[in-house]
Coordinates of C-alpha atoms and ligand atoms in Angstrom, one line a residue:
M21 CA 67.5 72.6 43.0
A22 CA 69.4 71.1 45.8
A23 CA 71.1 67.9 45.9
N24 CA 69.3 64.7 47.0
A25 CA 68.3 64.4 50.6
T26 CA 70.1 61.7 52.6
N27 CA 68.5 59.3 55.0
D28 CA 69.6 61.5 57.7
T29 CA 67.4 64.3 56.3
W30 CA 64.6 62.0 56.2
R31 CA 64.8 60.7 59.6
P32 CA 62.7 63.8 61.7
L33 CA 60.1 63.1 58.9
D34 CA 60.0 59.2 59.5
E35 CA 59.9 59.6 63.1
A36 CA 57.2 62.4 62.9
A37 CA 55.2 60.0 60.8
A38 CA 55.7 57.1 63.6
N39 CA 54.5 59.4 66.3
A40 CA 51.5 60.8 64.3
R41 CA 50.5 57.2 63.2
R42 CA 50.3 56.2 67.1
L43 CA 46.7 57.4 67.0
T44 CA 44.3 57.0 64.1
L45 CA 42.7 59.6 62.3
A46 CA 39.4 59.2 64.4
E47 CA 41.4 59.4 67.7
H48 CA 43.2 62.5 66.5
F49 CA 39.9 64.2 65.6
A50 CA 38.7 63.1 69.0
T51 CA 41.5 64.3 70.9
D52 CA 42.0 67.6 69.2
P53 CA 38.7 69.5 68.8
E54 CA 40.4 72.0 66.8
R55 CA 41.9 69.6 64.3
A56 CA 39.2 70.3 61.3
A57 CA 40.4 74.2 61.9
T58 CA 44.0 73.6 62.0
F59 CA 44.0 71.7 59.0
T60 CA 42.0 73.8 56.7
F61 CA 43.5 76.1 54.5
R62 CA 42.0 79.0 52.0
T63 CA 43.2 80.9 49.3
G64 CA 41.2 82.8 46.7
S65 CA 38.2 80.7 45.9
L66 CA 39.7 77.7 47.3
L67 CA 39.3 75.5 50.7
V68 CA 41.9 72.8 51.1
D69 CA 41.0 70.4 54.1
L70 CA 44.0 68.5 55.0
S71 CA 42.5 67.5 58.5
K72 CA 41.7 63.9 57.2
C73 CA 45.5 63.4 56.2
W74 CA 47.8 61.5 58.4
L75 CA 49.1 64.5 59.8
D76 CA 49.4 66.0 63.3
R77 CA 50.8 69.3 64.2
P78 CA 54.4 68.1 64.8
A79 CA 54.5 66.2 61.6
L80 CA 53.5 69.4 59.7
D81 CA 56.1 71.5 61.4
A82 CA 58.6 68.5 60.5
L83 CA 57.6 69.0 56.7
L84 CA 57.8 72.6 57.0
A85 CA 61.4 72.2 58.5
F86 CA 62.1 69.7 55.6
A87 CA 60.7 72.4 53.1
R88 CA 63.2 75.0 54.8
S89 CA 66.1 72.7 54.6
R90 CA 65.4 71.6 50.9
G91 CA 65.5 75.5 50.1
V92 CA 61.9 75.4 48.2
G93 CA 61.7 79.1 49.0
P94 CA 64.5 80.0 47.3
A95 CA 63.8 77.5 44.5
R96 CA 60.4 78.8 44.0
D97 CA 62.0 82.4 43.9
A98 CA 64.2 81.1 41.2
L99 CA 61.5 79.6 39.3
L100 CA 59.3 82.5 39.3
R101 CA 62.7 85.0 38.6
G102 CA 63.2 83.0 35.5
D103 CA 66.6 81.2 36.3
P104 CA 67.4 78.3 34.2
V105 CA 65.7 75.7 36.9
N106 CA 65.1 73.2 34.2
V107 CA 68.8 72.2 34.8
T108 CA 69.0 69.4 32.0
E109 CA 67.9 71.5 29.2
R110 CA 69.4 74.7 30.7
R111 CA 66.5 76.9 30.5
A112 CA 63.9 78.6 32.7
A113 CA 60.3 77.4 33.2
L114 CA 58.2 80.4 32.9
H115 CA 54.8 79.6 32.3
T116 CA 53.6 81.8 35.0
L117 CA 54.5 84.5 33.0
L118 CA 51.9 83.3 30.5
R119 CA 49.3 84.3 33.1
T120 CA 50.9 87.4 34.2
P121 CA 48.5 90.5 33.4
A122 CA 49.8 93.0 30.8
G123 CA 52.0 95.6 32.7
A124 CA 52.0 94.0 35.9
L125 CA 55.8 93.8 36.3
G126 CA 56.5 97.5 36.7
P127 CA 59.9 98.8 37.9
D128 CA 59.1 98.2 41.6
H129 CA 58.3 94.6 41.1
P130 CA 60.8 92.0 42.1
F131 CA 60.8 90.3 38.4
A132 CA 60.7 94.0 36.7
H133 CA 63.8 92.5 34.7
L134 CA 61.2 90.2 33.0
A135 CA 58.9 92.9 31.6
P136 CA 60.3 92.7 27.9
L137 CA 59.7 89.2 27.9
A138 CA 56.3 89.7 29.5
G139 CA 55.5 92.2 26.7
E140 CA 56.3 89.6 24.1
V141 CA 54.0 87.5 25.7
T142 CA 51.3 89.8 25.9
A143 CA 51.5 90.7 22.3
E144 CA 51.3 87.0 21.5
R145 CA 48.2 86.5 23.9
E146 CA 46.7 89.3 22.0
R147 CA 47.2 87.9 18.6
F148 CA 45.5 84.7 19.6
L149 CA 42.7 85.9 21.5
S150 CA 42.0 88.4 18.9
F151 CA 42.2 85.6 16.4
A152 CA 39.8 83.5 18.6
E153 CA 37.2 86.5 18.8
R154 CA 37.1 86.8 15.2
V155 CA 36.5 83.1 14.5
R156 CA 33.9 83.5 17.1
D157 CA 32.1 86.5 15.4
G158 CA 32.7 85.1 12.1
S159 CA 35.2 87.9 10.7
I160 CA 37.6 85.0 10.1
A161 CA 35.4 82.6 8.2
A162 CA 35.5 79.5 6.2
A163 CA 36.7 79.4 2.6
D164 CA 33.3 80.0 1.3
G165 CA 32.7 83.2 3.6
A166 CA 30.5 81.0 6.1
R167 CA 31.2 80.8 9.7
F168 CA 33.1 77.9 11.1
T169 CA 30.8 75.8 13.3
D170 CA 33.7 73.1 14.4
V171 CA 37.4 73.3 15.6
V172 CA 39.4 70.5 15.9
N173 CA 42.7 70.6 17.8
L174 CA 45.1 68.2 16.5
G175 CA 47.8 67.5 19.3
I176 CA 48.7 65.3 21.8
G177 CA 50.3 65.1 25.5
G178 CA 50.4 68.9 26.6
S179 CA 49.3 70.1 23.2
D180 CA 46.1 68.1 23.8
L181 CA 45.3 67.5 27.6
G182 CA 45.1 70.9 28.8
P183 CA 42.7 72.5 26.1
R184 CA 40.9 69.1 26.0
M185 CA 40.4 69.2 29.9
A186 CA 39.5 72.7 30.2
T187 CA 37.0 73.1 27.4
R188 CA 35.2 69.9 28.9
A189 CA 35.6 71.5 32.4
L190 CA 34.0 74.9 31.1
A191 CA 31.3 73.5 29.0
P192 CA 28.8 76.1 30.9
Y193 CA 30.9 79.1 29.2
C194 CA 31.3 77.3 25.9
D195 CA 29.1 79.4 23.5
G196 CA 31.5 79.6 20.1
P197 CA 31.9 76.8 17.7
R198 CA 32.1 73.3 19.1
C199 CA 35.5 72.0 19.7
H200 CA 36.8 68.6 19.3
F201 CA 40.2 67.0 20.2
V202 CA 42.1 64.3 18.3
A203 CA 45.3 63.0 19.9
N204 CA 45.6 59.5 19.2
V205 CA 47.5 58.4 15.9
D206 CA 44.7 55.5 15.8
G207 CA 43.2 56.3 12.5
A208 CA 40.1 55.5 14.5
A209 CA 40.4 58.8 16.2
T210 CA 40.4 61.0 13.0
A211 CA 37.8 58.9 11.2
D212 CA 35.6 58.9 14.3
T213 CA 35.8 62.8 14.7
F214 CA 35.9 63.7 11.0
A215 CA 32.9 61.4 10.3
S216 CA 30.2 64.0 11.7
L217 CA 32.0 67.1 10.4
D218 CA 31.5 69.2 7.4
P219 CA 35.1 70.1 6.0
A220 CA 33.7 73.3 4.6
R221 CA 32.6 74.4 8.2
T222 CA 35.7 73.1 9.9
L223 CA 38.8 74.9 11.4
V224 CA 41.6 72.4 12.0
V225 CA 44.5 73.7 14.4
I226 CA 47.7 71.9 14.6
S227 CA 48.9 72.1 18.1
S228 CA 52.7 71.0 18.5
K229 CA 55.4 72.5 20.4
S230 CA 58.0 70.9 18.3
F231 CA 55.8 70.6 15.1
S232 CA 57.5 66.8 14.5
T233 CA 55.5 64.6 16.7
I234 CA 54.7 61.8 14.6
E235 CA 51.3 61.1 16.0
T236 CA 50.1 65.1 15.5
M237 CA 52.0 65.5 12.2
T238 CA 50.3 62.2 10.8
N239 CA 46.9 63.4 11.8
A240 CA 47.8 66.8 10.3
A241 CA 48.3 65.4 7.0
T242 CA 45.2 63.3 7.1
A243 CA 43.4 66.4 8.2
R244 CA 44.8 68.5 5.4
A245 CA 44.0 65.8 2.8
W246 CA 40.7 65.3 4.0
L247 CA 40.1 69.2 3.6
S248 CA 41.8 69.5 0.3
G249 CA 39.9 66.3 -1.0
A250 CA 36.6 68.2 -0.2
L251 CA 37.4 72.0 -0.9
G252 CA 40.5 71.9 -3.1
E253 CA 43.7 72.9 -1.9
A254 CA 43.8 76.6 -1.9
A255 CA 40.3 76.7 0.0
A256 CA 41.9 74.0 2.5
A257 CA 44.3 76.5 3.6
H258 CA 41.7 78.9 4.9
H259 CA 40.9 76.0 7.4
L260 CA 44.2 75.3 9.1
L261 CA 46.1 77.1 11.6
A262 CA 49.1 76.1 13.4
V263 CA 50.5 76.7 17.1
T264 CA 53.8 75.9 17.6
T265 CA 57.5 77.3 19.0
A266 CA 59.0 75.6 15.6
T267 CA 57.4 78.3 13.3
T268 CA 59.6 77.4 10.5
R269 CA 58.4 74.0 10.7
A270 CA 54.9 75.1 10.3
A271 CA 55.8 77.1 7.4
G272 CA 57.3 74.2 5.8
F273 CA 53.8 72.6 6.3
S274 CA 52.7 75.7 4.2
I275 CA 50.8 77.2 7.1
P276 CA 51.7 80.9 6.7
G277 CA 53.1 83.1 9.7
E278 CA 49.8 85.1 10.1
R279 CA 47.8 81.9 10.6
T280 CA 50.6 80.5 13.1
F281 CA 50.6 81.4 16.7
G282 CA 53.9 81.0 19.0
F283 CA 54.8 80.3 22.4
W284 CA 58.1 79.7 23.9
D285 CA 60.8 76.9 24.3
W286 CA 60.7 77.7 28.3
T287 CA 57.1 76.6 28.2
G288 CA 56.9 72.9 28.7
G289 CA 54.2 70.9 26.8
R290 CA 52.3 70.0 30.1
Y291 CA 52.5 73.7 31.4
S292 CA 51.2 75.3 27.9
V293 CA 47.5 75.6 28.3
W294 CA 47.9 79.1 29.2
S295 CA 49.4 80.0 25.8
S296 CA 48.3 79.5 22.3
I297 CA 48.1 75.9 22.7
G298 CA 45.0 77.1 24.5
L299 CA 43.7 78.6 21.0
A300 CA 40.8 76.0 20.8
L301 CA 39.7 76.8 24.3
A302 CA 39.5 80.6 23.7
I303 CA 37.5 80.0 20.7
A304 CA 35.2 77.9 22.5
I305 CA 34.7 80.2 25.8
G306 CA 36.0 83.6 24.3
R307 CA 38.6 86.4 25.3
R308 CA 36.5 87.3 28.5
E309 CA 36.3 83.9 30.1
F310 CA 39.9 82.8 28.9
E311 CA 41.2 85.9 30.7
A312 CA 39.4 85.2 33.7
F313 CA 41.0 81.5 33.4
L314 CA 44.4 83.3 33.3
A315 CA 43.6 85.7 36.1
G316 CA 42.7 82.5 38.3
G317 CA 46.2 81.2 37.7
H318 CA 47.9 84.2 38.4
A319 CA 46.2 84.5 41.7
M320 CA 47.4 81.3 42.5
D321 CA 51.0 82.5 41.4
E322 CA 50.8 85.4 43.6
H323 CA 49.7 83.3 46.7
F324 CA 52.4 80.8 46.0
R325 CA 55.0 83.6 45.7
T326 CA 53.9 85.6 48.9
A327 CA 52.2 83.5 51.4
P328 CA 54.1 82.1 54.4
D329 CA 55.1 78.5 53.9
E330 CA 52.5 77.5 56.9
T331 CA 49.6 78.8 54.8
N332 CA 51.0 78.3 51.5
I333 CA 48.6 75.8 49.8
P334 CA 51.0 74.7 46.9
M335 CA 53.7 74.4 49.6
L336 CA 51.4 72.3 51.7
L337 CA 50.1 69.9 48.9
G338 CA 53.8 69.4 47.8
L339 CA 54.8 68.5 51.3
L340 CA 51.7 66.1 51.4
D341 CA 52.6 64.4 48.2
V342 CA 56.1 63.9 49.6
W343 CA 54.8 62.7 52.9
N344 CA 52.5 60.5 51.5
R345 CA 54.8 58.8 48.9
S346 CA 58.2 58.9 50.3
V347 CA 57.6 58.8 53.8
H348 CA 54.6 56.6 54.0
R349 CA 55.4 55.1 50.8
L350 CA 52.1 54.9 49.6
P351 CA 52.2 54.4 45.6
S352 CA 49.3 55.8 44.3
L353 CA 46.9 58.8 44.5
L354 CA 43.2 58.7 43.5
V355 CA 42.2 62.1 42.2
A356 CA 38.4 62.2 42.7
P357 CA 36.4 65.1 41.0
Y358 CA 33.0 65.0 42.3
D359 CA 32.4 67.2 39.5
E360 CA 31.4 65.6 36.2
R361 CA 33.1 68.4 34.0
L362 CA 36.3 67.7 35.6
E363 CA 36.2 64.0 34.6
L364 CA 39.2 64.6 32.6
L365 CA 41.4 66.1 35.3
P366 CA 42.9 62.8 36.3
A367 CA 44.2 62.3 32.7
Y368 CA 45.6 65.9 32.7
L369 CA 47.4 65.4 36.1
Q370 CA 48.8 62.2 34.9
Q371 CA 51.0 64.1 32.5
L372 CA 51.6 66.9 34.8
V373 CA 52.5 64.9 37.9
M374 CA 54.1 61.7 36.3
E375 CA 55.8 63.4 33.3
S376 CA 57.0 65.9 35.5
N377 CA 58.2 63.9 38.7
G378 CA 58.2 60.4 37.5
K379 CA 62.2 60.4 37.7
S380 CA 64.6 58.1 39.3
V381 CA 67.6 60.5 39.5
G382 CA 68.0 63.9 40.8
C383 CA 69.3 67.0 39.3
D384 CA 73.1 65.9 40.1
G385 CA 72.4 62.7 38.1
R386 CA 72.7 60.6 41.4
P387 CA 69.9 58.1 42.1
V388 CA 67.1 59.5 44.4
G389 CA 67.1 58.0 47.7
R390 CA 63.3 57.8 48.2
P391 CA 60.5 57.0 45.9
T392 CA 59.2 59.8 43.9
A393 CA 56.0 60.7 42.0
A394 CA 52.8 58.5 42.8
V395 CA 50.6 56.7 40.0
V396 CA 47.9 59.3 39.5
W397 CA 44.6 57.7 38.6
G398 CA 40.8 58.4 39.1
S399 CA 37.7 59.7 37.3
A400 CA 34.6 61.5 38.3
G401 CA 32.7 60.8 41.5
T402 CA 30.3 59.3 42.1
N403 CA 30.9 56.7 39.2
G404 CA 34.0 55.3 40.8
Q405 CA 32.0 54.4 44.1
H406 CA 30.2 51.7 42.1
A407 CA 33.6 50.6 40.7
Y408 CA 37.0 50.8 42.4
F409 CA 35.9 52.7 45.5
Q410 CA 35.5 48.8 47.1
L411 CA 39.4 48.7 46.9
L412 CA 39.8 52.0 48.8
H413 CA 37.4 50.9 51.7
Q414 CA 38.8 47.1 52.1
G415 CA 41.7 46.7 49.6
T416 CA 45.0 45.7 51.0
E417 CA 46.5 49.0 49.9
V418 CA 46.0 52.1 51.0
V419 CA 45.3 54.6 48.6
P420 CA 45.3 58.5 49.4
A421 CA 42.4 59.8 48.0
E422 CA 41.9 63.6 46.7
F423 CA 38.2 64.4 46.5
L424 CA 37.2 67.9 44.6
I425 CA 33.7 69.6 45.3
A426 CA 31.8 72.4 44.3
A427 CA 29.2 74.0 46.6
E428 CA 26.9 74.4 43.6
G429 CA 26.7 73.5 40.1
H430 CA 25.6 75.6 37.1
E431 CA 22.2 73.9 36.9
P432 CA 20.0 75.5 39.6
H433 CA 17.0 73.5 38.5
L434 CA 19.2 70.3 39.5
A435 CA 20.0 71.3 42.9
H436 CA 18.8 68.2 44.4
H437 CA 21.2 66.3 42.3
H438 CA 24.1 68.5 43.7
A439 CA 23.0 67.9 47.1
I440 CA 23.3 64.2 46.5
L441 CA 26.6 64.5 45.1
V442 CA 28.0 66.6 48.1
A443 CA 26.4 64.1 50.5
N444 CA 28.2 61.3 48.8
C445 CA 31.6 63.2 48.5
L446 CA 31.8 63.7 52.2
A447 CA 30.5 60.4 53.1
Q448 CA 33.3 58.8 51.1
S449 CA 35.8 60.6 53.1
E450 CA 34.3 60.3 56.2
A451 CA 33.8 56.3 55.7
L452 CA 37.4 56.0 54.6
L453 CA 38.4 57.9 57.9
T454 CA 36.2 56.2 60.3
G455 CA 35.6 52.6 59.0
R456 CA 33.6 50.2 61.0
G457 CA 34.5 47.8 63.4
E458 CA 33.6 44.0 63.2
G459 CA 31.5 44.4 66.4
E460 CA 29.6 47.4 64.8
S461 CA 29.2 45.6 61.6
H462 CA 27.6 42.7 63.4
R463 CA 25.3 45.0 64.9
A464 CA 24.3 46.7 61.8
L465 CA 23.8 43.2 60.3
V466 CA 21.3 42.1 62.9
A467 CA 19.7 45.6 62.9
A468 CA 19.2 44.8 59.1
G469 CA 17.5 41.5 59.7
H470 CA 20.1 38.9 59.8
T471 CA 20.1 36.0 62.5
Q472 CA 23.1 36.1 65.0
E473 CA 24.8 33.4 63.1
E474 CA 24.3 35.0 59.9
A475 CA 25.5 38.3 61.0
A476 CA 28.6 36.7 62.8
R477 CA 29.2 34.9 59.4
L478 CA 28.9 38.1 57.5
A479 CA 30.7 40.5 59.9
P480 CA 34.4 40.0 58.7
H481 CA 33.2 41.0 55.0
A482 CA 31.3 43.9 56.2
T483 CA 34.1 45.3 58.6
F484 CA 36.1 48.5 57.3
P485 CA 39.6 49.3 58.6
G486 CA 39.1 52.8 58.1
D487 CA 41.9 55.4 59.2
R488 CA 42.7 56.1 55.3
P489 CA 43.8 59.4 54.4
S490 CA 42.1 61.9 52.0
A491 CA 42.1 65.4 51.2
T492 CA 39.3 67.6 50.2
I493 CA 39.4 70.6 47.7
A494 CA 36.3 72.7 47.8
Y495 CA 35.3 75.5 45.9
R496 CA 31.9 77.5 45.3
R497 CA 31.6 77.0 41.6
L498 CA 33.5 75.7 38.6
T499 CA 34.2 78.8 37.0
P500 CA 37.1 79.8 34.6
H501 CA 38.7 81.6 37.4
V502 CA 38.4 78.7 39.8
L503 CA 39.9 76.2 37.2
G504 CA 43.0 78.6 36.7
E505 CA 43.4 78.4 40.5
L506 CA 43.2 74.8 40.7
L507 CA 45.5 74.1 37.7
A508 CA 48.4 76.5 38.6
L509 CA 47.9 75.0 42.2
Y510 CA 48.5 71.5 40.7
E511 CA 51.7 73.1 38.5
H512 CA 53.4 74.7 41.7
R513 CA 52.6 71.6 43.9
V514 CA 54.5 69.2 41.6
F515 CA 57.5 71.7 41.6
V516 CA 57.3 71.8 45.5
A517 CA 57.4 68.1 45.4
A518 CA 60.3 68.1 42.6
T519 CA 62.3 70.7 44.7
L520 CA 62.1 68.3 47.9
W521 CA 62.9 65.4 46.1
G522 CA 66.0 67.3 44.4
I523 CA 64.6 66.1 41.0
N524 CA 64.0 68.2 37.5
P525 CA 60.4 68.5 37.0
F526 CA 60.7 70.1 33.6
D527 CA 62.2 67.4 31.6
Q528 CA 60.8 64.0 30.0
Y529 CA 63.8 62.1 28.8
G530 CA 61.7 59.2 29.7
V531 CA 59.4 59.2 26.6
E532 CA 62.0 59.2 24.1
L533 CA 63.4 55.7 24.1
G534 CA 60.1 54.0 22.9
K535 CA 59.9 56.9 20.3
Q536 CA 63.0 55.9 18.9
I537 CA 62.3 52.1 18.9
A538 CA 58.8 53.0 17.4
L539 CA 60.7 54.9 14.5
G540 CA 63.2 51.7 14.0
I541 CA 59.9 49.2 13.8
T542 CA 58.1 51.4 11.1
G543 CA 61.5 52.1 9.4
D544 CA 63.2 48.6 9.1
A545 CA 60.2 46.1 9.7
G546 CA 61.6 44.9 13.0
M547 CA 65.1 43.9 12.1
D548 CA 67.4 43.6 15.2
R549 CA 64.5 43.7 17.6
N550 CA 63.9 41.7 20.9
A551 CA 62.5 38.2 19.9
S552 CA 59.2 38.8 21.5
T553 CA 58.6 42.0 19.5
R554 CA 59.7 40.1 16.2
S555 CA 57.1 37.4 17.0
L556 CA 54.3 39.9 17.7
L557 CA 55.4 41.7 14.5
A558 CA 55.1 38.7 12.5
F559 CA 51.9 37.8 13.7
L560 CA 50.5 41.3 13.0
S561 CA 51.7 41.5 9.6
L562 CA 50.7 37.8 8.9
S563 CA 47.2 38.6 10.2
R564 CA 47.2 41.8 8.3
E565 CA 47.8 39.8 5.0
G566 CA 44.6 37.3 6.0
H567 CA 46.9 34.2 7.2
S568 CA 44.8 32.2 9.7
N569 CA 47.9 30.1 10.7
A570 CA 49.9 33.2 12.0
P571 CA 52.4 32.3 14.8
Ligands
F6P4 O1 56.1 62.7 24.5 C1 56.2 63.5 25.2 C2 56.1 65.0 25.0 O2 57.2 65.6 24.5 C3 55.2 65.9 25.9 O3 56.1 66.3 26.9 C4 54.5 66.7 25.1 O4 53.5 67.5 25.7 C5 54.1 65.9 23.7 O5 55.0 64.9 23.5 C6 53.6 66.6 22.4 O6 54.6 67.5 21.9 P1 54.5 68.3 21.0 O7 53.5 69.7 21.5 O8 55.9 68.9 20.5 O9 53.9 67.8 19.8

């Protein structure tokens, strides 16, 4: 990836931003009848409306010129070609291969050199998908020969968030055993999950790329004890699987090779849902739907690879992220899926965006010149409207919002619910944009029956500044294919933004220090720790022992 941009490189963007902001969003719409059409983009099943963003045509041109100057096109080609784009760890980031259909890389394909590796990927995909099918049809059964009714995925971070979010998102397609997810090492997580399960009917999948993450390995040991305690050790072995790149460690945990599913070092945890890490999801939805999910991801890869910059949606959204964060210096991004089953998308994106791009130094080890990843947050709409949307409309911070909305739900008999959902989603982006001036608020208050005096008193409180930016992603229905398109879109968008910032999105050194300190604390009861940590430890250990006068 290219070296960090200097202030000179950013200047055209700063100037374009200042120019675009001479008009409010409402004024941009009033002066350009084509605005909605100009800033609406389509690919596959997705429509992306950027017309309510702080953009105009010259700003978009400046951003596209910035992308060219930062070498985003060549960087994308290097990513897809399998170059070692993860420069710190000196390896490729080939998650796109996980969703490349078998036989797609023929001799004429630009990435034909990846065909042997793609063959390995296809073989492992075949292994875990046929295993999933056999769990679903009962030919892989519990120790007593009966069908598994429940699957528990033990994993954390990328070994949890992807399959957990996708299983929730695709609930209408879940017709296999029920899937549960335990990530937290907090005993409450395993206790609450196992409380309602019958060990004799439960399959436990230990998902960990490294097979050494303390949370997952602690939960795995507890799960094994739970199974063995109820079924005996020999029978418990029929109820355990491993998904990992560290197959020797899985063998060390007494999980045999035929019950261990692999993936590759070049798959980052947060990019791994497409691999055997998606096993629980595959068991829930079955091979056909899992393949549709992969096909959606692949369709987005092809769009990213081949579409011109001007209509390349991951390119445009990556540019938008840099525009909002580094040019307008907006510190956070609200992701508001008006789609109940995407309620875990914000949590999934927190890892994807913040673990990838929450960096302060570039690939060259030098400090970055501008702010990088935004803080991503959010929850399902419309619930947020009755909680934090107040701040979006009238708070002192501008928070760019991203709405996701389906044309229809999976519940035709509840179409009237969906109509209200759609209306609310569109109303929010319009309200953020238009706002409402004090005079108009005053008139509205009088129309609502307030006296002139009361209306004057209340008008400042009922005034909305407006001119607040948002983007909307729309699709017909949340199918496995659409989910695949969406997730691959977010992955590539993160890559584009990383390239513009000159950072490596594929490492995560920032999570290591806390892990090491935690090991020290569990190992030596806090010797040589910071004074505050020592005092908290003393309180916690005295409280545990029942002393009421703990410091
Ligand atoms: O601590 C961060 C992290 O390394 C993530 O990047 C990863 O997804 C998660 O932990 C889990 O790691 P593993 O799959 O190796 O257990």
